[in-house]
Coordinates of C-alpha atoms and ligand atoms in Angstrom, one line a residue:
X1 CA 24.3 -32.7 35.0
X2 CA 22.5 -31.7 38.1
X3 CA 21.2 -34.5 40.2
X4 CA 18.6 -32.4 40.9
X5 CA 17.7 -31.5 37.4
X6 CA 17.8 -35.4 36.3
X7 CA 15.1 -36.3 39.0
X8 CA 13.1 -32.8 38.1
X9 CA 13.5 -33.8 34.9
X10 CA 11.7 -37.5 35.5
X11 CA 8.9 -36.1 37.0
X12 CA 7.8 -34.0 34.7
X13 CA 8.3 -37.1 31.9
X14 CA 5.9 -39.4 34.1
X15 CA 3.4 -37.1 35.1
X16 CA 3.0 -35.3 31.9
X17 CA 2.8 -38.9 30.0
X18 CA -0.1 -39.6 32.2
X19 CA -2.3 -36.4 31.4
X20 CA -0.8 -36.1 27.8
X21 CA -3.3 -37.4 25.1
X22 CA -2.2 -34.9 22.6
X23 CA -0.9 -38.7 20.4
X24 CA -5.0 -39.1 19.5
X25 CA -5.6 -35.0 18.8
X26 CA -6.1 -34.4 15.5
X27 CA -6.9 -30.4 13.5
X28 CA -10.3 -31.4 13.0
X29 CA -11.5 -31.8 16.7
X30 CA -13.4 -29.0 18.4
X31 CA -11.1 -26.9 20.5
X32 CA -14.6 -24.9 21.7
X33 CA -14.6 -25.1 25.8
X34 CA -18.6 -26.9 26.5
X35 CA -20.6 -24.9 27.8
X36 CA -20.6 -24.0 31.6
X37 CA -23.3 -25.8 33.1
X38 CA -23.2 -28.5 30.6
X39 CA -23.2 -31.9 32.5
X40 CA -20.7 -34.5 32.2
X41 CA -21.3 -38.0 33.6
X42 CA -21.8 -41.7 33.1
X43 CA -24.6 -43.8 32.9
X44 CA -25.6 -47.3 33.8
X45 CA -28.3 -49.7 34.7
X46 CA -29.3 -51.8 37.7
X47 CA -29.1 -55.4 36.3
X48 CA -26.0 -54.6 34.4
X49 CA -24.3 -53.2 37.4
X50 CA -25.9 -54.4 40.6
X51 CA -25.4 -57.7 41.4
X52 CA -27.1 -58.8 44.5
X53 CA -30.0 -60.3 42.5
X54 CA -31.7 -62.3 45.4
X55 CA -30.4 -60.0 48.3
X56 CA -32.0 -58.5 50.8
X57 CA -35.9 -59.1 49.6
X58 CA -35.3 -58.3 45.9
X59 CA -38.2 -60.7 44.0
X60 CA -36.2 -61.5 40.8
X61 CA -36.6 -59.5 37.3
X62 CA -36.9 -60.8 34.0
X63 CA -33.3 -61.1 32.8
X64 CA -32.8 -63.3 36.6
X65 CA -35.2 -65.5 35.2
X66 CA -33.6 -66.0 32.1
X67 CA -30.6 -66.2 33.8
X68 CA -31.5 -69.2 35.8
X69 CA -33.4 -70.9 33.3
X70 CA -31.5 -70.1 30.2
X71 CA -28.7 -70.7 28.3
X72 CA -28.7 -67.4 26.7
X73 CA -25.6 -65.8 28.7
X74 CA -22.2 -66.7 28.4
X75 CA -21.6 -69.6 31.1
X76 CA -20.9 -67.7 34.5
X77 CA -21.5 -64.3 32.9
X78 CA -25.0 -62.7 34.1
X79 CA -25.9 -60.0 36.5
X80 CA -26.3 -62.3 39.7
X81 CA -23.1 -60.8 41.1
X82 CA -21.9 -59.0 38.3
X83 CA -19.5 -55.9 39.2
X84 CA -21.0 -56.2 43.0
X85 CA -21.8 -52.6 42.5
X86 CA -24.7 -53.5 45.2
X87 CA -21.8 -53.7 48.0
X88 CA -19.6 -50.9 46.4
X89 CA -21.6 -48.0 46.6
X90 CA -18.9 -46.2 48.9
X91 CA -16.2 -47.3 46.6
X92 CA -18.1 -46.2 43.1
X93 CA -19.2 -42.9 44.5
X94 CA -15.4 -42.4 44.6
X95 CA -14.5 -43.6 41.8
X96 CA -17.0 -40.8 40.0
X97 CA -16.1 -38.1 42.3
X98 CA -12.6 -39.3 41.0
X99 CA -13.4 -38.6 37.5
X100 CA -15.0 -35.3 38.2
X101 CA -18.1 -36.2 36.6
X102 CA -21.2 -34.1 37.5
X103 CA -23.7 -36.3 36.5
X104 CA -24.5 -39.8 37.0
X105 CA -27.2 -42.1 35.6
X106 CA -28.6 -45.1 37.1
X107 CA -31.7 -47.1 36.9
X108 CA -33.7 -48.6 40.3
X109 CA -34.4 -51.8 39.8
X110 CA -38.1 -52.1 40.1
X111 CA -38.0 -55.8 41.8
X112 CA -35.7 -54.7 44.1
X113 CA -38.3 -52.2 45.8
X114 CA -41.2 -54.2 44.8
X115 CA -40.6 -57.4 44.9
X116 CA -43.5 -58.3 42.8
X117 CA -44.0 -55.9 41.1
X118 CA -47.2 -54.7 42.8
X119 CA -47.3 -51.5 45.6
X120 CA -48.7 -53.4 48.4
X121 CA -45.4 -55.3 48.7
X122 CA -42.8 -52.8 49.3
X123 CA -39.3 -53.8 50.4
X124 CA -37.7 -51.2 52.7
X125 CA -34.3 -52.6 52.2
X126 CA -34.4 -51.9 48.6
X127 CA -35.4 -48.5 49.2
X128 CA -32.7 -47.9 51.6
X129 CA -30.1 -48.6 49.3
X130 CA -30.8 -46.4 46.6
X131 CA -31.9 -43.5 49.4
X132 CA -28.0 -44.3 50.6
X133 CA -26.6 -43.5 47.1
X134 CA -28.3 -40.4 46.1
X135 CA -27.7 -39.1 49.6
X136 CA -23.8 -40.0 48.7
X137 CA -24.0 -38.5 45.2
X138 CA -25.3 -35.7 46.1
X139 CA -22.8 -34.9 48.7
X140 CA -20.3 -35.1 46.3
X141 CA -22.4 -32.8 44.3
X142 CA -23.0 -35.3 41.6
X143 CA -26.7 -35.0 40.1
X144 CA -28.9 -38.2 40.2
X145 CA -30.1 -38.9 37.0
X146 CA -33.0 -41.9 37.8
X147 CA -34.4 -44.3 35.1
X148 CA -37.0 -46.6 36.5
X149 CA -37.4 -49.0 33.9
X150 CA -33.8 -50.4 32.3
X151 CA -35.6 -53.5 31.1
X152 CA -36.0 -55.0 34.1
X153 CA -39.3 -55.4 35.1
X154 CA -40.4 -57.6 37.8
X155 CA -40.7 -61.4 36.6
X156 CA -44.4 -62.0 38.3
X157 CA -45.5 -59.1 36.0
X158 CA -44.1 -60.7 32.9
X159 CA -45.9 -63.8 33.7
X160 CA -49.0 -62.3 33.7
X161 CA -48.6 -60.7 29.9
X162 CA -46.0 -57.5 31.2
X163 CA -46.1 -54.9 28.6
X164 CA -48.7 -57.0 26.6
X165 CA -51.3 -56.7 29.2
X166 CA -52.6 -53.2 29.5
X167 CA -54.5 -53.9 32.7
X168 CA -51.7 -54.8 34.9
X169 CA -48.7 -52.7 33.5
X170 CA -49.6 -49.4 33.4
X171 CA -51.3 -48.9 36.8
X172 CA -48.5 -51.1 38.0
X173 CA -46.0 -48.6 36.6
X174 CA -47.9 -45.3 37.8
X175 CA -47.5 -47.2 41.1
X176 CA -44.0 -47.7 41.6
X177 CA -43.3 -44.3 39.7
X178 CA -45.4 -42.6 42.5
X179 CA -43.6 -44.7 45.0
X180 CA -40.2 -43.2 43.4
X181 CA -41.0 -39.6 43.4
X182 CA -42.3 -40.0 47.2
X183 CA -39.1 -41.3 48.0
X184 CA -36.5 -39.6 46.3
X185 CA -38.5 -36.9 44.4
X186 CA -37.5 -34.1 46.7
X187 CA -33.3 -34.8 46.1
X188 CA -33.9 -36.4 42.2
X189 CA -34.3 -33.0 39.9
X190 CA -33.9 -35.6 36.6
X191 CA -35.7 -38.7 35.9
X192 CA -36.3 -41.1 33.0
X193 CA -39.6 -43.6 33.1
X194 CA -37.9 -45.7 30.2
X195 CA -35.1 -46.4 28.9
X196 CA -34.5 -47.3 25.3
X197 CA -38.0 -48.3 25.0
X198 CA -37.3 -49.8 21.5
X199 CA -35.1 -52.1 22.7
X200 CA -37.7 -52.9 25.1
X201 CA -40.8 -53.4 23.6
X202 CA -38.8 -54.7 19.8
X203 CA -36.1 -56.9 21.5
X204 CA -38.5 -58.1 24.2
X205 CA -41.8 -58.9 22.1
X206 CA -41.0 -58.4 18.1
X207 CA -37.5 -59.5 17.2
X208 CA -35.6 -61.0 19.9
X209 CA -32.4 -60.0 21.8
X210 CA -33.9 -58.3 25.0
X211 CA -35.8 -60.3 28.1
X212 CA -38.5 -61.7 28.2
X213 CA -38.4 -62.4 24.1
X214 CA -41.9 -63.5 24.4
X215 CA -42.0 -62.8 20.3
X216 CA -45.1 -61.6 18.6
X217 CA -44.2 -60.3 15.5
X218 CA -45.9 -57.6 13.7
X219 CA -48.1 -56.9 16.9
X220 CA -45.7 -57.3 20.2
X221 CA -43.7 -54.2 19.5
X222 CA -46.5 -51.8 18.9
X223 CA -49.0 -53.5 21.7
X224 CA -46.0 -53.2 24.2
X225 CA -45.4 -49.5 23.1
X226 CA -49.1 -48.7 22.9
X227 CA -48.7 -49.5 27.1
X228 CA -45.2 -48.4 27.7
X229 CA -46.3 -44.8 26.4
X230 CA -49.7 -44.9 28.4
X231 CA -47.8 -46.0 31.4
X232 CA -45.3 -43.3 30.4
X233 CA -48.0 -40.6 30.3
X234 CA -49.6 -41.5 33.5
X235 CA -46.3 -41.4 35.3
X236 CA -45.9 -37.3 34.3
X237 CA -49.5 -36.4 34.7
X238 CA -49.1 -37.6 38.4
X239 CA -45.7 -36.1 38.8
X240 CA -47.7 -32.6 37.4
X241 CA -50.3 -33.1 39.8
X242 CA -48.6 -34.2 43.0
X243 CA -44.9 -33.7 43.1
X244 CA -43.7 -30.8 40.0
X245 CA -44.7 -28.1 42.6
X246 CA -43.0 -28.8 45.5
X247 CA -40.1 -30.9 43.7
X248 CA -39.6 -29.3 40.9
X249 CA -37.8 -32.0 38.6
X250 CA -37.7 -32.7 35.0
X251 CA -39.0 -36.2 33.3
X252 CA -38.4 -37.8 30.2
X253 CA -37.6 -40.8 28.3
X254 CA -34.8 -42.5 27.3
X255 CA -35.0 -43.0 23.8
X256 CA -32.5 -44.4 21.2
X257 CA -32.0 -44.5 17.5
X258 CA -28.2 -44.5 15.4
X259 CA -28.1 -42.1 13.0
X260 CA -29.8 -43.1 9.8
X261 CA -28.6 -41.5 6.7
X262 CA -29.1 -42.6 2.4
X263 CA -26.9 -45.3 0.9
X264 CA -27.0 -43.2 -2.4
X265 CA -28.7 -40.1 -3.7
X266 CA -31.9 -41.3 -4.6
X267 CA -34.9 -39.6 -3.1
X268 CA -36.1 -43.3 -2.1
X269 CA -33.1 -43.9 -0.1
X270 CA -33.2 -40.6 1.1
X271 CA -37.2 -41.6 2.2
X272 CA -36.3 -44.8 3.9
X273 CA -33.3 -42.9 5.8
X274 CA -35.9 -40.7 7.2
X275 CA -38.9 -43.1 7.8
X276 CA -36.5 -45.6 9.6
X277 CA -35.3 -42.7 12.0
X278 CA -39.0 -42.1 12.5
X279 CA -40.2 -45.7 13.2
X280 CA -36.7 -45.8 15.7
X281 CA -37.0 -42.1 17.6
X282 CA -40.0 -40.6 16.0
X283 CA -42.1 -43.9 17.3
X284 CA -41.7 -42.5 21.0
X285 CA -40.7 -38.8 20.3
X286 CA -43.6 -37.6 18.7
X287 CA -46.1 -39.6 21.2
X288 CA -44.2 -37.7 23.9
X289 CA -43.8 -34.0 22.3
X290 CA -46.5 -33.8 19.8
X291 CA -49.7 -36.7 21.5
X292 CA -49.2 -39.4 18.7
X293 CA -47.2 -42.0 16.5
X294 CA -45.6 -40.5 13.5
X295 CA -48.0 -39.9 11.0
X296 CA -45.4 -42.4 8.4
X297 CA -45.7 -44.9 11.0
X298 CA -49.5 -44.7 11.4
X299 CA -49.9 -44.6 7.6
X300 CA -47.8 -47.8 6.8
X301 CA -49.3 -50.3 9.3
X302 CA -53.0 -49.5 8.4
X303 CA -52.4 -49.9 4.9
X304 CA -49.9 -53.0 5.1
X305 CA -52.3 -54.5 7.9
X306 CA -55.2 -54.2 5.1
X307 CA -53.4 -55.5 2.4
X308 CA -52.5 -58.3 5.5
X309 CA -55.9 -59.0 5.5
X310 CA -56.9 -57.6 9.1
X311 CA -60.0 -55.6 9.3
X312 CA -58.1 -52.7 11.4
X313 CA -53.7 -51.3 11.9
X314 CA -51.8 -53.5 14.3
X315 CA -51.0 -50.8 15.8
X316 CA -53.5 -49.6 18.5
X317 CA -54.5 -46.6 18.3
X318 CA -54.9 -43.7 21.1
X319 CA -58.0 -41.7 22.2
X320 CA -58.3 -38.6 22.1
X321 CA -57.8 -38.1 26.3
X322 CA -54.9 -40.4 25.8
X323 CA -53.5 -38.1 23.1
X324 CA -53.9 -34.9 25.6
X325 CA -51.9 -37.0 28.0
X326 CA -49.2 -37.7 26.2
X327 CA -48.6 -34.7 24.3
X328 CA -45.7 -32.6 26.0
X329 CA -45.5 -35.2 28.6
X330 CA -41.2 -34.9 28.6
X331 CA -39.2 -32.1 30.4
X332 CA -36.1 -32.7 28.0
X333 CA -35.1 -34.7 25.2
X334 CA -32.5 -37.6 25.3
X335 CA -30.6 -40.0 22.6
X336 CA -29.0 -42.7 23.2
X337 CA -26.6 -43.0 20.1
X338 CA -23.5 -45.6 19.4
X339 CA -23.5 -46.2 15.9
X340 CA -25.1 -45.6 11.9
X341 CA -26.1 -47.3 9.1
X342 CA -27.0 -46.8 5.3
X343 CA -30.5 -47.0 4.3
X344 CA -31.2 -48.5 1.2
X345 CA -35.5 -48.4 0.1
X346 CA -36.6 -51.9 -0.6
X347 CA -40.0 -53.0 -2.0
X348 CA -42.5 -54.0 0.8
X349 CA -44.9 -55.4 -0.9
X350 CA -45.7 -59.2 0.0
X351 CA -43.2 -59.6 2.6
X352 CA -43.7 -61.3 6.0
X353 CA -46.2 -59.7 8.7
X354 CA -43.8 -57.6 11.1
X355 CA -42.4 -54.9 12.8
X356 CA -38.9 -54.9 10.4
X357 CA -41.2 -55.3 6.9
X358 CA -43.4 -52.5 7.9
X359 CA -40.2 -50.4 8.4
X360 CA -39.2 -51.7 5.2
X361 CA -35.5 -50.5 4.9
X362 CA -32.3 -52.2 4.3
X363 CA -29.5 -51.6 6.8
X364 CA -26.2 -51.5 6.2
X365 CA -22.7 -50.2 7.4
X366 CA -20.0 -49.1 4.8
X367 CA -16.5 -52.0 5.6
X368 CA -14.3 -48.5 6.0
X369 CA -16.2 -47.6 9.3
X370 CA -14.1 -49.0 12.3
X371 CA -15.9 -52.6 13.7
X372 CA -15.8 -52.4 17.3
X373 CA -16.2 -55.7 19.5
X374 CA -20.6 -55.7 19.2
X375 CA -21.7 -56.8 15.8
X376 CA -24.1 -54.2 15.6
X377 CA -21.4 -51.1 16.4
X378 CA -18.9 -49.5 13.6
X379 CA -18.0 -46.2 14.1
X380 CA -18.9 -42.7 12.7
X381 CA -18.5 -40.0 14.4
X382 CA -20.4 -37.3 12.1
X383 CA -23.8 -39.3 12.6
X384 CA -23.4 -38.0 16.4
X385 CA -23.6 -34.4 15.0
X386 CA -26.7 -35.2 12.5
X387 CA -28.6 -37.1 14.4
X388 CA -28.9 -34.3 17.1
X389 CA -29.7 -31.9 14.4
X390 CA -32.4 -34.3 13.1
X391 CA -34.1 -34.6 16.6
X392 CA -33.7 -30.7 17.2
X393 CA -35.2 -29.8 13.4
X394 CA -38.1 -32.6 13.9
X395 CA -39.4 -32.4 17.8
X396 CA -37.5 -28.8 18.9
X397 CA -34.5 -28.3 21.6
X398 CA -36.0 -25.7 23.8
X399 CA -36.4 -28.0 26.7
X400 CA -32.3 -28.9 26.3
X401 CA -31.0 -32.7 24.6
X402 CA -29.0 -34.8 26.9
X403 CA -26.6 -37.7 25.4
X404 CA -27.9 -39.9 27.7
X405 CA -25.2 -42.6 26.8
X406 CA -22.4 -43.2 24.3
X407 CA -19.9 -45.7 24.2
X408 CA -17.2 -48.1 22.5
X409 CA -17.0 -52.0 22.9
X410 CA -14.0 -53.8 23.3
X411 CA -13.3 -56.6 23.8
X412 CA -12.0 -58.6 27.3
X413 CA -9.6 -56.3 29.7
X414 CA -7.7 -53.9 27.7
X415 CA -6.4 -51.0 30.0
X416 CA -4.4 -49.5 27.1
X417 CA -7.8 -48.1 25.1
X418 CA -6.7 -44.0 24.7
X419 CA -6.3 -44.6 20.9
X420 CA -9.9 -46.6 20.6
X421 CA -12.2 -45.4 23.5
X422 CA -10.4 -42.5 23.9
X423 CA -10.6 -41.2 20.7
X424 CA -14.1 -42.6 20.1
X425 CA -15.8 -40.3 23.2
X426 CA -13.2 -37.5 21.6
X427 CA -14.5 -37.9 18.1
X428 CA -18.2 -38.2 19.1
X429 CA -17.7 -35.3 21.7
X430 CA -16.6 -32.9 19.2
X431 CA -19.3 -33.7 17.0
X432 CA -21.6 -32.6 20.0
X433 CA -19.6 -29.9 20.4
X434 CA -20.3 -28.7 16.8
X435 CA -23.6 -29.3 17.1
X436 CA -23.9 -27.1 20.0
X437 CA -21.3 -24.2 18.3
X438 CA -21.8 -24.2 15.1
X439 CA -25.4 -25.7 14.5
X440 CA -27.1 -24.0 17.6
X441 CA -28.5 -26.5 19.4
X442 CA -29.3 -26.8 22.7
X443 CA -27.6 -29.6 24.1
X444 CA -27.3 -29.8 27.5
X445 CA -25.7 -33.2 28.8
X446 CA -23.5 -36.2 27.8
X447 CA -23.2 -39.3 29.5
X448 CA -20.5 -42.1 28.7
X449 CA -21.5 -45.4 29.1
X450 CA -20.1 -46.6 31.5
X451 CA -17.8 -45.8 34.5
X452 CA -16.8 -49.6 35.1
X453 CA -17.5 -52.8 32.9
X454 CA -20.9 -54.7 33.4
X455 CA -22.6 -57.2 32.2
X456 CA -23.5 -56.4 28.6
X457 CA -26.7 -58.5 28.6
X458 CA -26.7 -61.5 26.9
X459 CA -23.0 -60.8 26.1
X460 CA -21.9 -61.2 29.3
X461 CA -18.6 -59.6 30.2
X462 CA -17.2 -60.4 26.4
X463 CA -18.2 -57.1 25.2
X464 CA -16.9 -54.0 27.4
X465 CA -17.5 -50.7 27.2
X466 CA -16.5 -49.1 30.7
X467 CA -13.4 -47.1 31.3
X468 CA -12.4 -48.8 34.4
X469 CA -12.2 -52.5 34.1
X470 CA -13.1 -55.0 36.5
X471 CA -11.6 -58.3 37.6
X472 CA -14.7 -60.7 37.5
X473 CA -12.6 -63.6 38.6
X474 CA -12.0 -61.9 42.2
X475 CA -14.4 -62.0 44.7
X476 CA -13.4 -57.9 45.3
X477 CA -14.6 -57.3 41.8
X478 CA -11.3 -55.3 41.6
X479 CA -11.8 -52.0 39.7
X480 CA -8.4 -50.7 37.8
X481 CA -9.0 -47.3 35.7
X482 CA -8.1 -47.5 31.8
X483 CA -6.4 -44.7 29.6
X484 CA -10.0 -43.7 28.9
X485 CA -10.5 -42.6 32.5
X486 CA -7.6 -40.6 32.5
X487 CA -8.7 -38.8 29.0
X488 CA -12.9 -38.6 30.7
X489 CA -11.4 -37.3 33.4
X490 CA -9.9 -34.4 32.0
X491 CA -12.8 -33.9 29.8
X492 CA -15.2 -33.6 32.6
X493 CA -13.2 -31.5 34.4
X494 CA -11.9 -29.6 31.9
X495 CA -14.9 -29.5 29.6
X496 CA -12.1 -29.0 27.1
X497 CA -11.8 -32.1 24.6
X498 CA -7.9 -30.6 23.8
X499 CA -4.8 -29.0 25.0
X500 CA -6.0 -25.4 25.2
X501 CA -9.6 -24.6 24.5
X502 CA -11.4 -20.8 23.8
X503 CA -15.2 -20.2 24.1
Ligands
NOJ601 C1 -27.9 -49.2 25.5 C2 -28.4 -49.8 26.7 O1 -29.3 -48.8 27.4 C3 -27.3 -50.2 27.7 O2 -27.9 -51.0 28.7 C4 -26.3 -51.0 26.9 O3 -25.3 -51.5 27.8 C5 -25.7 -50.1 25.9 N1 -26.7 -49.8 24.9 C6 -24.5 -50.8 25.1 O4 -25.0 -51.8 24.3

C-alpha cells in the first residue's frame, strides 16, 4: 500500500474520531437546524467562578462568610480561589470564543463593586474588571448576559435582616442596579436582577441549603420574596425611566422550577402537579407578567394561616401601586431546568407551619430515570419539552424563553463524559428543539451550565457540571476541555444537534 495513502488514511481516523459523536445519536433526536439567531452560550455565577474573594477592595458576601466561619463546604473546597476565573479573564474569553458560543452569562458580584453593600462605597477596581470582560466579550462578538444577584449579596446587608428587612434591601438593590446600568448599560442589551430567586429566598430563609440559612419557616420565604420582587420591580421601572431609551436592553428574572408532572392519573395528582409548578415558577412569573402571586398560592396561605391561628396570610400582600409596578416588569422569560419529579396530592390538614406544607405535595422521582452525581438530579429529558410548553400556555412566549441554564453532575474529573453530558445537553436540546418545531414556541436561547467546573456551593468541587475540567490542586487552575466541549462546540456552531440537519 501507498505510504501516502496509510498516513492519509490516519488522519482522517484521528480527526474524524474527534468530531464524530454519531456513537450517542439515536432516531429519536431532532435533526431540525435551531433557529438562526437562536443564542447558544454558557452561564455561570460570580462566587462559583470568581475567586478573588478579598481582592482588590471586594467587602465579603454571604457564602465568604459562611465560608470562613462554617463548616458547611467540603474542607478546602469554597469560592475563595475557586477556578481563579478573577485572573483568567483573557484565558476564558478564549476558551468561549473556542467553543463558538454566542452568549455568555455571568453574574457581578454585588460586594465586589460595593463593598458594603451600600452606593456611597463604590470600588472602582471592581468595576474595572467586569468593564474589562464585557469589553472582551464583546469583541469576540459574544453577548453579555448580566445577572446581579447570584445569591451573593453583600454580608453587612445580611446582618442587618438582607431580604428580610424591607427598608434596607430594596432601595439598596435599586442602587446598585442603577449603578450597573450606568456602567455597562450602554454595551449589556440582556440582564437578569435575580437569579433563581426560589433558591434564594426558600434555601436562604425557609428550608435551608442556600446562604445565609437564617430559617424562618412558613414566613422567610414569602417575606424575602415579598422584597426580592419589589426590589425587582423598582430595578425595571428605573431602567424604563432612565436607561430603556437610550440603551435599549431587555430585563428579566432568572427563575427556576423542574418540570412537575402526576404520579398517577388522578385529578388530585394532576392538581398538586400543577399547584407545585405554580408555587415554584408561577410564585415569581405571575408577580412579573401579570402584578401578583398565583391566585393558588394566595388562596392556600390565607386559609392555612387562619386555620394556623394568625389573624391575617403569611404571605404579604402587595398594594395596588406595587401591583402596577410589577405587572409586565420582564422583557423575556427564562427557566432554569435540570431535573423532574412526580407529584403525588397529600392531605394538608394539621401539618407543620411552612413553606413545604402549604405547597402540600409529595415529590418523587421514578428509580428508572438516570441518578446523576446531586441527589436532587435524575434525568428526563421530555420534562424539558413540557415545562416550556407549561410556561408558554400559562404566562405567553411573545417576548421569547431563554434556557438560561441546563446541566449534568458528575462526579470528580471525568474528561471522557460524551455518553453522559453529551448526551444529556443532546437529549434536553432536542426536546427544546421540539418544543420550538413542533409545539411553536418561541424559544430564543439556551445556556449550558457551565463552560469550566466551579464550586458547586456547599458541594464544593465533588459535584461538576462544566465541560472543561479544572485542576484545583494547581496553582494555574489548569483548564483541560472534556468530550462535552467537543460535542457544545459543534452544537453551537452548528446549531445542528446531528450529522446532517434540514430546517
Ligand atoms: C442553578 C444555580 O443557578 C447554579 O448556581 C448551580 O450551579 C446550578 N443550579 C447547578 O446546581
Amino acid at each position: 500500500m501507498d505510504f501516502r495513502l496509510v498516513i492519509i488514511f490516519f488522519i482522517a481516523l484521528t480527526t474524524s474520531r474527534a468530531d464524530d459523536f454519531s456513537s450517542i445519536y439515536s432516531d429519536d433526536v431532532s435533526n431540525k437546524y435551531f433557529p438562526e439567531n437562536f443564542l447558544f452560550g454558557y452561564a455561570s455565577a460570580a462566587y462559583q467562578y470568581e475567586g478573588a474573594w478579598d481582592e482588590d477592595g471586594k467587602g465579603p458576601s454571604v457564602w465568604d462568610w459562611d465560608a470562613h466561619n462554617t463548616n458547611w463546604f467540603p474542607v478546602g473546597q469554597n469560592g475563595d480561589i475557586g477556578p481563579d476565573g478573577y485572573h483568567k479573564t483573557d484565558e476564558d474569553v478564549g476558551i468561549l470564543k473556542a467553543q463558538g458560543v454566542q452568549a455568555y452569562r455571568f453574574s457581578i458580584a454585588w460586594s465586589r463593586v460595593l463593598p458594603t453593600g451600600l452606593i456611597d462605597n463604590i470600588n472602582q477596581k471592581g468595576l474595572d474588571y467586569y468593564k474589562d470582560l464585557i469589553a472582551k466579550l464583546k469583541a469576540n462578538n459574544i453577548e453579555p448576559l448580566v445577572t446581579m444577584h447570584h445569591w451573593d449579596i453583600p454580608r453587612v446587608l445580611e446582618e442587618q435582616g438582607g431580604f428580610l428587612n424591607t427598608s434596607l434591601i430594596v432601595p439598596a438593590f435599586v442602587d446598585y442596579a442603577t449603578l450597573l446600568f450606568k456602567t455597562y448599560g450602554n454595551d449589556v442589551k440582556y440582564w437578569a436582577t435575580f437569579n433563581e430567586p426560589k433558591q434564594t429566598c426558600a434555601g436562604g430563609y425557609e428550608w435551608g441549603g442556600i446562604s445565609p440559612q437564617n430559617l424562618h419557616p412558613g414566613f422567610g420565604a414569602y417575606l424575602c420574596s415579598y422584597n426580592l420582587l419589589k426590589a425587582h420591580a423598582k430595578a425595571y421601572r428605573v431602567y424604563d425611566e432612565q436607561f430603556r431609551a437610550s440603551q435599549n436592553g431587555f430585563i428579566s428574572m432568572v427563575i427556576d422550577t423542574p418540570w412537575i408532572e402526576p404520579a398517577t392519573d388522578s385529578a388530585l395528582d394532576a392538581e398538586a402537579a400543577e399547584r407545585n409548578l405554580q408555587f415554584f415558577y408561577g410564585w415569581w412569573a405571575n408577580p412579573i407578567v401579570n402584578g401578583d402571586y398565583p391566585e393558588i398560592m394566595k388562596e392556600r396561605v390565607r386559609e392555612r394561616s387562619l386555620r394556623e391561628g394568625y389573624n391575617r396570610s403569611r404571605l404579604p400582600s402587595f398594594t395596588d401601586e406595587e401591583k402596577q409596578e410589577l405587572k409586565g416588569s420582564y422583557d423575556y422569560l427564562t427557566i432554569n431546568m435540570y431535573t423532574s419529579n412526580l407529584a403525588t396530592y397529600i392531605n394538608d390538614v394539621d401539618n407543620a407551619v411552612n413553606f413545604a406544607n402549604d405547597i402540600s405535595v409529595l415529590l418523587t422521582q421514578p428509580a428508572d430515570w438516570e441518578q446523576t452525581a446531586a441527589d436532587w438530579f435524575r434525568v428526563y429529558p421530555p420534562g424539558a419539552r413540557r415545562v416550556i410548553n407549561w410556561i408558554r400556555d400559562r404566562f405567553g412566549d411573545e417576548k421569547g424563553i431563554i434556557v438560561t441554564e441546563n446541566g449534568y453532575t458528575d462526579f470528580g474529573n471525568n474528561l471522557q463524559d460524551l455518553d453522559t453530558r453529551g448526551r444529556y445537553h443532546m437529549n434536553y436540546l432536542s426536546n427544546i428543539n421540539d418544543a420550538i418545531h413542533v409545539d411553536g414556541v418561541n424559544v430564543t436561547g439556551y445556556m449550558a451550565w457551565s463552560f469550566i467546573n466551579d464550586v458547586e456551593w456547599y458541594a464544593g468541587w465533588i459535584v461538576n457540571l462544566g465541560h472543561y475540567y479544572v485542576d484545583f490542586d494547581s496553582p494555574a487552575r489548569t483548564r483541560t476541555p472534556k468530550e462535552s466541549a467537543a460535542y457544545y462546540r459543534k452544537i453551537a456552531t452548528t446549531k445542528c444537534l446531528v450529522d446532517s440537519c434540514v430546517n
